[in-house]
Amino acid sequence: MKKTTKLLTVTLAMVMAACTLTACGGGASEGNTITFGTNAEFPPFEYVTSNGVIGEYDGIDMAIAKQIAESNGMTAAVENMEFDSLLVALQNGQIDAVIAGMTATDERRETVDFSTTYYTATQVMIVKEDSDIAAATDMADKKICVVQGYTGEICVQNMGYSYEAFKKGTEAVLELVNGKCDVVVIDSATAQKYVGDNEGLKIVEDPSAFESEEYAIAVQKGNTELLDKINSSIDKMLADGTVNELAVKYTEEATAE
Ligand code: GLN
């Protein structure tokens, strides 16, 4: 009896070791790792760099993800994919959570659960310095660029304007710099980064047209175990000023580059 139990334990340990080595099961991690899905094209929240906080990934979200994992005695891993694929990957169980400057919208809430809000943003318009666009309604007869699947696209759609959608924010901004479009609608902090990186651009705000947006972390519907861990870490990081410090740090870094 004792011998059998021991044998079983050893066998189980060997199977588990093999699993760790070959990452069997693939995709979303079990046990001691939280695999966060992101789209590392959204500075200052997530971007690729040579020496990031999680491997090659850096930014406000990446630092938050790392702390969430560590404060729960776990490790954070990142899977980088297109923004449009994130919620599907989450539902498929390929990733455990999404942290991607993602706005918790009612539509998204139909398929996933969101954490406590950790950052509030708004859509803004990036235009050339000499542009006559001063309000959202001025975009009516202009060429508008957005990023596919971002809330900026949804806003412009709801306003009834036609637009062109790009896969990446950098592509949309390049179009503006090259004079091929008149305005890019995108999230505020990311807009600041792009305006800092490119000469001759400015930001136009219109709070009457763009509502504030709450960034939150998404988990599979009903995954309260992970959501509780995430929420308790976020609450702590909000209360002790960590989120604020990270926002300041990465915004300064982003504009200083
Ligand atoms: N906040 C926007 C959204 O949720 C953009 C997010 C992003 O590009 N990472 O759609």
mmCIF file of C-alpha atoms and ligand atoms in Angstrom:
data_model
loop_
_atom_site.group_PDB
_atom_site.id
_atom_site.type_symbol
_atom_site.label_atom_id
_atom_site.label_comp_id
_atom_site.label_asym_id
_atom_site.label_seq_id
_atom_site.Cartn_x
_atom_site.Cartn_y
_atom_site.Cartn_z
ATOM 1 C CA MET A 1 0.000 0.000 0.000
ATOM 2 C CA LYS A 2 2.704 2.401 1.042
ATOM 3 C CA LYS A 3 4.894 1.330 -1.846
ATOM 4 C CA THR A 4 2.089 1.886 -4.340
ATOM 5 C CA THR A 5 1.448 5.392 -3.038
ATOM 6 C CA LYS A 6 5.137 6.212 -3.291
ATOM 7 C CA LEU A 7 5.321 4.867 -6.806
ATOM 8 C CA LEU A 8 2.285 6.902 -7.759
ATOM 9 C CA THR A 9 3.797 10.024 -6.279
ATOM 10 C CA VAL A 10 7.051 9.508 -8.141
ATOM 11 C CA THR A 11 5.219 8.830 -11.401
ATOM 12 C CA LEU A 12 3.072 11.912 -10.904
ATOM 13 C CA ALA A 13 6.141 14.015 -10.198
ATOM 14 C CA MET A 14 7.775 12.738 -13.370
ATOM 15 C CA VAL A 15 4.705 13.465 -15.461
ATOM 16 C CA MET A 16 4.507 16.950 -13.993
ATOM 17 C CA ALA A 17 8.185 17.582 -14.694
ATOM 18 C CA ALA A 18 7.702 16.418 -18.277
ATOM 19 C CA CYS A 19 4.728 18.744 -18.586
ATOM 20 C CA THR A 20 6.747 21.695 -17.421
ATOM 21 C CA LEU A 21 9.569 20.892 -19.812
ATOM 22 C CA THR A 22 7.382 20.407 -22.852
ATOM 23 C CA ALA A 23 4.695 22.860 -21.765
ATOM 24 C CA CYS A 24 2.077 20.217 -22.462
ATOM 25 C CA GLY A 25 -1.433 21.407 -22.708
ATOM 26 C CA GLY A 26 0.041 24.376 -24.555
ATOM 27 C CA GLY A 27 -1.446 27.836 -24.484
ATOM 28 C CA ALA A 28 -2.855 29.087 -21.238
ATOM 29 C CA SER A 29 -0.722 28.165 -18.346
ATOM 30 C CA GLU A 30 -1.730 26.157 -15.382
ATOM 31 C CA GLY A 31 -0.305 26.387 -11.935
ATOM 32 C CA ASN A 32 2.149 29.082 -11.245
ATOM 33 C CA THR A 33 2.052 31.260 -14.341
ATOM 34 C CA ILE A 34 -0.474 33.829 -15.515
ATOM 35 C CA THR A 35 -0.303 34.164 -19.294
ATOM 36 C CA PHE A 36 -1.386 37.657 -20.293
ATOM 37 C CA GLY A 37 -2.379 38.360 -23.864
ATOM 38 C CA THR A 38 -1.540 41.786 -25.228
ATOM 39 C CA ASN A 39 -0.953 43.710 -28.434
ATOM 40 C CA ALA A 40 2.449 45.294 -27.919
ATOM 41 C CA GLU A 41 1.747 48.179 -30.292
ATOM 42 C CA PHE A 42 0.276 50.581 -27.784
ATOM 43 C CA PRO A 43 2.867 52.731 -26.027
ATOM 44 C CA PRO A 44 3.131 53.709 -23.189
ATOM 45 C CA PHE A 45 1.002 50.703 -22.104
ATOM 46 C CA GLU A 46 2.732 47.941 -24.059
ATOM 47 C CA TYR A 47 5.533 47.874 -26.570
ATOM 48 C CA VAL A 48 8.516 45.767 -27.538
ATOM 49 C CA THR A 49 11.949 46.804 -26.341
ATOM 50 C CA SER A 50 15.312 45.115 -25.903
ATOM 51 C CA ASN A 51 15.011 44.838 -22.146
ATOM 52 C CA GLY A 52 11.431 44.935 -20.894
ATOM 53 C CA VAL A 53 9.873 44.099 -17.525
ATOM 54 C CA ILE A 54 8.561 40.788 -18.905
ATOM 55 C CA GLY A 55 11.061 39.551 -21.468
ATOM 56 C CA GLU A 56 11.003 41.939 -24.419
ATOM 57 C CA TYR A 57 7.716 43.532 -23.315
ATOM 58 C CA ASP A 58 7.561 46.813 -21.460
ATOM 59 C CA GLY A 59 5.067 49.524 -20.547
ATOM 60 C CA ILE A 60 2.527 50.431 -17.854
ATOM 61 C CA ASP A 61 0.408 47.318 -18.464
ATOM 62 C CA MET A 62 3.406 45.000 -18.498
ATOM 63 C CA ALA A 63 4.650 46.356 -15.163
ATOM 64 C CA ILE A 64 1.133 45.965 -13.718
ATOM 65 C CA ALA A 65 0.867 42.388 -15.049
ATOM 66 C CA LYS A 66 4.199 41.490 -13.509
ATOM 67 C CA GLN A 67 3.156 42.845 -10.113
ATOM 68 C CA ILE A 68 -0.204 41.081 -10.235
ATOM 69 C CA ALA A 69 1.528 37.758 -10.817
ATOM 70 C CA GLU A 70 4.249 38.347 -8.249
ATOM 71 C CA SER A 71 1.939 39.584 -5.510
ATOM 72 C CA ASN A 72 0.063 36.289 -5.901
ATOM 73 C CA GLY A 73 3.274 34.244 -5.777
ATOM 74 C CA MET A 74 3.090 33.569 -9.512
ATOM 75 C CA THR A 75 5.021 34.418 -12.679
ATOM 76 C CA ALA A 76 3.758 36.553 -15.561
ATOM 77 C CA ALA A 77 4.121 35.441 -19.167
ATOM 78 C CA VAL A 78 3.082 37.411 -22.240
ATOM 79 C CA GLU A 79 1.598 36.355 -25.567
ATOM 80 C CA ASN A 80 1.707 39.116 -28.146
ATOM 81 C CA MET A 81 -1.018 39.053 -30.797
ATOM 82 C CA GLU A 82 -3.291 41.302 -32.850
ATOM 83 C CA PHE A 83 -5.681 43.390 -30.777
ATOM 84 C CA ASP A 84 -8.653 41.888 -32.620
ATOM 85 C CA SER A 85 -7.587 38.344 -31.646
ATOM 86 C CA LEU A 86 -7.237 38.937 -27.907
ATOM 87 C CA LEU A 87 -10.775 38.226 -26.727
ATOM 88 C CA VAL A 88 -11.074 35.129 -28.930
ATOM 89 C CA ALA A 89 -7.756 33.807 -27.584
ATOM 90 C CA LEU A 90 -9.061 34.420 -24.067
ATOM 91 C CA GLN A 91 -12.283 32.551 -24.724
ATOM 92 C CA ASN A 92 -10.329 29.658 -26.281
ATOM 93 C CA GLY A 93 -8.168 29.411 -23.185
ATOM 94 C CA GLN A 94 -4.983 30.206 -25.125
ATOM 95 C CA ILE A 95 -4.312 32.983 -22.598
ATOM 96 C CA ASP A 96 -5.481 33.517 -19.008
ATOM 97 C CA ALA A 97 -6.128 37.267 -19.115
ATOM 98 C CA VAL A 98 -5.967 40.268 -21.450
ATOM 99 C CA ILE A 99 -4.080 43.411 -20.480
ATOM 100 C CA ALA A 100 -3.934 45.721 -23.479
ATOM 101 C CA GLY A 101 -5.123 49.197 -22.574
ATOM 102 C CA MET A 102 -8.466 47.602 -23.216
ATOM 103 C CA THR A 103 -11.571 49.663 -22.561
ATOM 104 C CA ALA A 104 -14.259 47.772 -20.659
ATOM 105 C CA THR A 105 -17.167 48.301 -23.043
ATOM 106 C CA ASP A 106 -20.677 46.854 -22.664
ATOM 107 C CA GLU A 107 -20.209 44.938 -25.893
ATOM 108 C CA ARG A 108 -17.028 43.273 -24.633
ATOM 109 C CA ARG A 109 -18.683 42.573 -21.281
ATOM 110 C CA GLU A 110 -21.039 40.249 -23.123
ATOM 111 C CA THR A 111 -18.199 37.798 -23.740
ATOM 112 C CA VAL A 112 -15.652 38.369 -20.941
ATOM 113 C CA ASP A 113 -15.447 39.626 -17.363
ATOM 114 C CA PHE A 114 -13.453 42.748 -16.526
ATOM 115 C CA SER A 115 -11.385 43.658 -13.474
ATOM 116 C CA THR A 116 -11.533 46.891 -11.520
ATOM 117 C CA THR A 117 -10.653 49.916 -13.666
ATOM 118 C CA TYR A 118 -6.960 50.801 -13.391
ATOM 119 C CA TYR A 119 -6.723 53.740 -15.812
ATOM 120 C CA THR A 120 -9.114 56.261 -17.328
ATOM 121 C CA ALA A 121 -8.518 57.593 -20.830
ATOM 122 C CA THR A 122 -10.446 59.206 -23.649
ATOM 123 C CA GLN A 123 -10.277 59.277 -27.432
ATOM 124 C CA VAL A 124 -8.535 62.317 -28.903
ATOM 125 C CA MET A 125 -7.770 63.550 -32.403
ATOM 126 C CA ILE A 126 -4.197 63.817 -33.678
ATOM 127 C CA VAL A 127 -3.905 66.386 -36.466
ATOM 128 C CA LYS A 128 -1.195 68.400 -38.228
ATOM 129 C CA GLU A 129 -0.215 71.549 -36.312
ATOM 130 C CA ASP A 130 -1.855 73.789 -38.942
ATOM 131 C CA SER A 131 -5.095 71.797 -39.097
ATOM 132 C CA ASP A 132 -8.456 73.589 -38.843
ATOM 133 C CA ILE A 133 -10.004 70.657 -36.982
ATOM 134 C CA ALA A 134 -11.031 71.981 -33.549
ATOM 135 C CA ALA A 135 -13.923 69.663 -32.662
ATOM 136 C CA ALA A 136 -15.122 66.170 -33.556
ATOM 137 C CA THR A 137 -17.798 67.562 -35.897
ATOM 138 C CA ASP A 138 -15.021 69.163 -37.987
ATOM 139 C CA MET A 139 -14.024 65.647 -39.052
ATOM 140 C CA ALA A 140 -17.200 65.300 -41.148
ATOM 141 C CA ASP A 141 -15.564 66.103 -44.488
ATOM 142 C CA LYS A 142 -12.034 64.986 -43.587
ATOM 143 C CA LYS A 143 -10.101 61.820 -44.194
ATOM 144 C CA ILE A 144 -10.105 59.959 -40.882
ATOM 145 C CA CYS A 145 -7.708 57.182 -39.848
ATOM 146 C CA VAL A 146 -8.300 54.787 -36.961
ATOM 147 C CA VAL A 147 -6.881 51.490 -35.746
ATOM 148 C CA GLN A 148 -8.914 48.396 -36.461
ATOM 149 C CA GLY A 149 -10.920 47.111 -33.507
ATOM 150 C CA TYR A 150 -9.973 49.963 -31.176
ATOM 151 C CA THR A 151 -12.714 51.943 -29.461
ATOM 152 C CA GLY A 152 -11.625 54.881 -31.664
ATOM 153 C CA GLU A 153 -13.004 53.006 -34.664
ATOM 154 C CA ILE A 154 -16.291 52.410 -32.857
ATOM 155 C CA CYS A 155 -16.568 56.124 -31.921
ATOM 156 C CA VAL A 156 -16.045 57.278 -35.510
ATOM 157 C CA GLN A 157 -18.486 54.632 -36.734
ATOM 158 C CA ASN A 158 -21.102 55.847 -34.269
ATOM 159 C CA MET A 159 -20.604 59.411 -35.494
ATOM 160 C CA GLY A 160 -21.487 58.140 -38.956
ATOM 161 C CA TYR A 161 -18.223 59.243 -40.615
ATOM 162 C CA SER A 162 -16.322 57.180 -43.140
ATOM 163 C CA TYR A 163 -12.765 56.275 -42.266
ATOM 164 C CA GLU A 164 -9.834 54.057 -43.070
ATOM 165 C CA ALA A 165 -8.743 51.446 -40.503
ATOM 166 C CA PHE A 166 -5.123 50.388 -40.031
ATOM 167 C CA LYS A 167 -3.632 47.426 -38.201
ATOM 168 C CA LYS A 168 -1.269 49.532 -36.107
ATOM 169 C CA GLY A 169 -1.321 52.982 -34.552
ATOM 170 C CA THR A 170 2.092 53.728 -36.077
ATOM 171 C CA GLU A 171 0.688 53.047 -39.560
ATOM 172 C CA ALA A 172 -2.231 55.426 -39.045
ATOM 173 C CA VAL A 173 0.097 58.142 -37.722
ATOM 174 C CA LEU A 174 2.484 57.666 -40.664
ATOM 175 C CA GLU A 175 -0.460 58.238 -42.998
ATOM 176 C CA LEU A 176 -1.145 61.529 -41.188
ATOM 177 C CA VAL A 177 2.522 62.578 -41.247
ATOM 178 C CA ASN A 178 2.638 61.853 -44.984
ATOM 179 C CA GLY A 179 -0.423 63.998 -45.562
ATOM 180 C CA LYS A 180 -2.533 61.075 -46.757
ATOM 181 C CA CYS A 181 -5.105 61.555 -44.012
ATOM 182 C CA ASP A 182 -6.252 64.543 -41.937
ATOM 183 C CA VAL A 183 -6.875 63.095 -38.496
ATOM 184 C CA VAL A 184 -6.156 60.008 -36.397
ATOM 185 C CA VAL A 185 -8.610 59.128 -33.623
ATOM 186 C CA ILE A 186 -6.872 57.177 -30.857
ATOM 187 C CA ASP A 187 -6.527 56.881 -27.060
ATOM 188 C CA SER A 188 -5.117 59.926 -25.237
ATOM 189 C CA ALA A 189 -1.895 58.595 -23.680
ATOM 190 C CA THR A 190 -0.898 56.801 -26.869
ATOM 191 C CA ALA A 191 -1.646 59.954 -28.872
ATOM 192 C CA GLN A 192 0.720 61.910 -26.629
ATOM 193 C CA LYS A 193 3.445 59.394 -27.327
ATOM 194 C CA TYR A 194 2.975 59.661 -31.111
ATOM 195 C CA VAL A 195 2.873 63.472 -31.019
ATOM 196 C CA GLY A 196 6.116 63.417 -29.005
ATOM 197 C CA ASP A 197 7.723 61.112 -31.563
ATOM 198 C CA ASN A 198 6.703 63.029 -34.686
ATOM 199 C CA GLU A 199 7.295 66.670 -35.614
ATOM 200 C CA GLY A 200 4.421 68.901 -36.607
ATOM 201 C CA LEU A 201 1.522 67.108 -34.935
ATOM 202 C CA LYS A 202 -0.838 68.213 -32.173
ATOM 203 C CA ILE A 203 -3.688 66.788 -30.131
ATOM 204 C CA VAL A 204 -7.242 68.125 -30.284
ATOM 205 C CA GLU A 205 -9.580 67.111 -27.480
ATOM 206 C CA ASP A 206 -13.355 67.149 -27.562
ATOM 207 C CA PRO A 207 -14.818 65.895 -24.284
ATOM 208 C CA SER A 208 -18.346 66.596 -25.505
ATOM 209 C CA ALA A 209 -17.880 64.054 -28.301
ATOM 210 C CA PHE A 210 -15.683 61.405 -26.668
ATOM 211 C CA GLU A 211 -16.698 59.784 -23.400
ATOM 212 C CA SER A 212 -14.117 58.711 -20.874
ATOM 213 C CA GLU A 213 -12.982 55.099 -21.210
ATOM 214 C CA GLU A 214 -11.994 52.749 -18.423
ATOM 215 C CA TYR A 215 -9.106 50.368 -18.979
ATOM 216 C CA ALA A 216 -9.486 47.014 -17.258
ATOM 217 C CA ILE A 217 -8.086 43.478 -17.437
ATOM 218 C CA ALA A 218 -10.280 40.823 -19.047
ATOM 219 C CA VAL A 219 -10.631 37.218 -17.894
ATOM 220 C CA GLN A 220 -12.857 34.384 -19.087
ATOM 221 C CA LYS A 221 -16.461 34.742 -17.995
ATOM 222 C CA GLY A 222 -16.877 33.196 -14.565
ATOM 223 C CA ASN A 223 -13.143 32.901 -13.771
ATOM 224 C CA THR A 224 -13.650 34.468 -10.363
ATOM 225 C CA GLU A 225 -10.564 32.764 -8.944
ATOM 226 C CA LEU A 226 -8.226 34.699 -11.236
ATOM 227 C CA LEU A 227 -10.375 37.824 -11.209
ATOM 228 C CA ASP A 228 -10.198 37.995 -7.396
ATOM 229 C CA LYS A 229 -6.402 37.727 -7.510
ATOM 230 C CA ILE A 230 -6.192 40.441 -10.172
ATOM 231 C CA ASN A 231 -8.608 42.750 -8.382
ATOM 232 C CA SER A 232 -6.908 42.497 -5.016
ATOM 233 C CA SER A 233 -3.567 43.386 -6.638
ATOM 234 C CA ILE A 234 -5.053 46.274 -8.606
ATOM 235 C CA ASP A 235 -6.805 47.636 -5.518
ATOM 236 C CA LYS A 236 -3.504 47.551 -3.662
ATOM 237 C CA MET A 237 -1.579 49.196 -6.539
ATOM 238 C CA LEU A 238 -4.204 51.920 -6.838
ATOM 239 C CA ALA A 239 -4.233 52.584 -3.101
ATOM 240 C CA ASP A 240 -0.455 52.739 -2.637
ATOM 241 C CA GLY A 241 0.087 54.896 -5.729
ATOM 242 C CA THR A 242 1.923 52.259 -7.802
ATOM 243 C CA VAL A 243 -0.323 52.622 -10.848
ATOM 244 C CA ASN A 244 0.069 56.369 -10.750
ATOM 245 C CA GLU A 245 3.844 56.128 -10.462
ATOM 246 C CA LEU A 246 4.008 53.716 -13.393
ATOM 247 C CA ALA A 247 1.810 55.981 -15.510
ATOM 248 C CA VAL A 248 4.052 58.971 -14.805
ATOM 249 C CA LYS A 249 7.254 56.979 -15.333
ATOM 250 C CA TYR A 250 6.253 55.449 -18.670
ATOM 251 C CA THR A 251 4.625 58.619 -19.971
ATOM 252 C CA GLU A 252 7.792 60.589 -19.284
ATOM 253 C CA GLU A 253 9.974 57.888 -20.815
ATOM 254 C CA ALA A 254 7.703 57.752 -23.827
ATOM 255 C CA THR A 255 7.863 61.476 -24.497
ATOM 256 C CA ALA A 256 11.559 61.831 -23.637
ATOM 257 C CA GLU A 257 12.643 59.322 -26.303
HETATM 258 N N1 GLN B 1 -8.647 51.486 -25.491
HETATM 259 C C1 GLN B 1 -8.804 51.074 -26.848
HETATM 260 C C2 GLN B 1 -9.697 49.875 -26.946
HETATM 261 O O1 GLN B 1 -9.958 49.265 -25.978
HETATM 262 C C3 GLN B 1 -7.459 50.770 -27.527
HETATM 263 C C4 GLN B 1 -6.713 49.665 -26.865
HETATM 264 C C5 GLN B 1 -5.467 49.233 -27.564
HETATM 265 O O2 GLN B 1 -5.197 49.603 -28.632
HETATM 266 N N2 GLN B 1 -4.642 48.450 -26.998
HETATM 267 O O3 GLN B 1 -10.136 49.534 -28.006
#
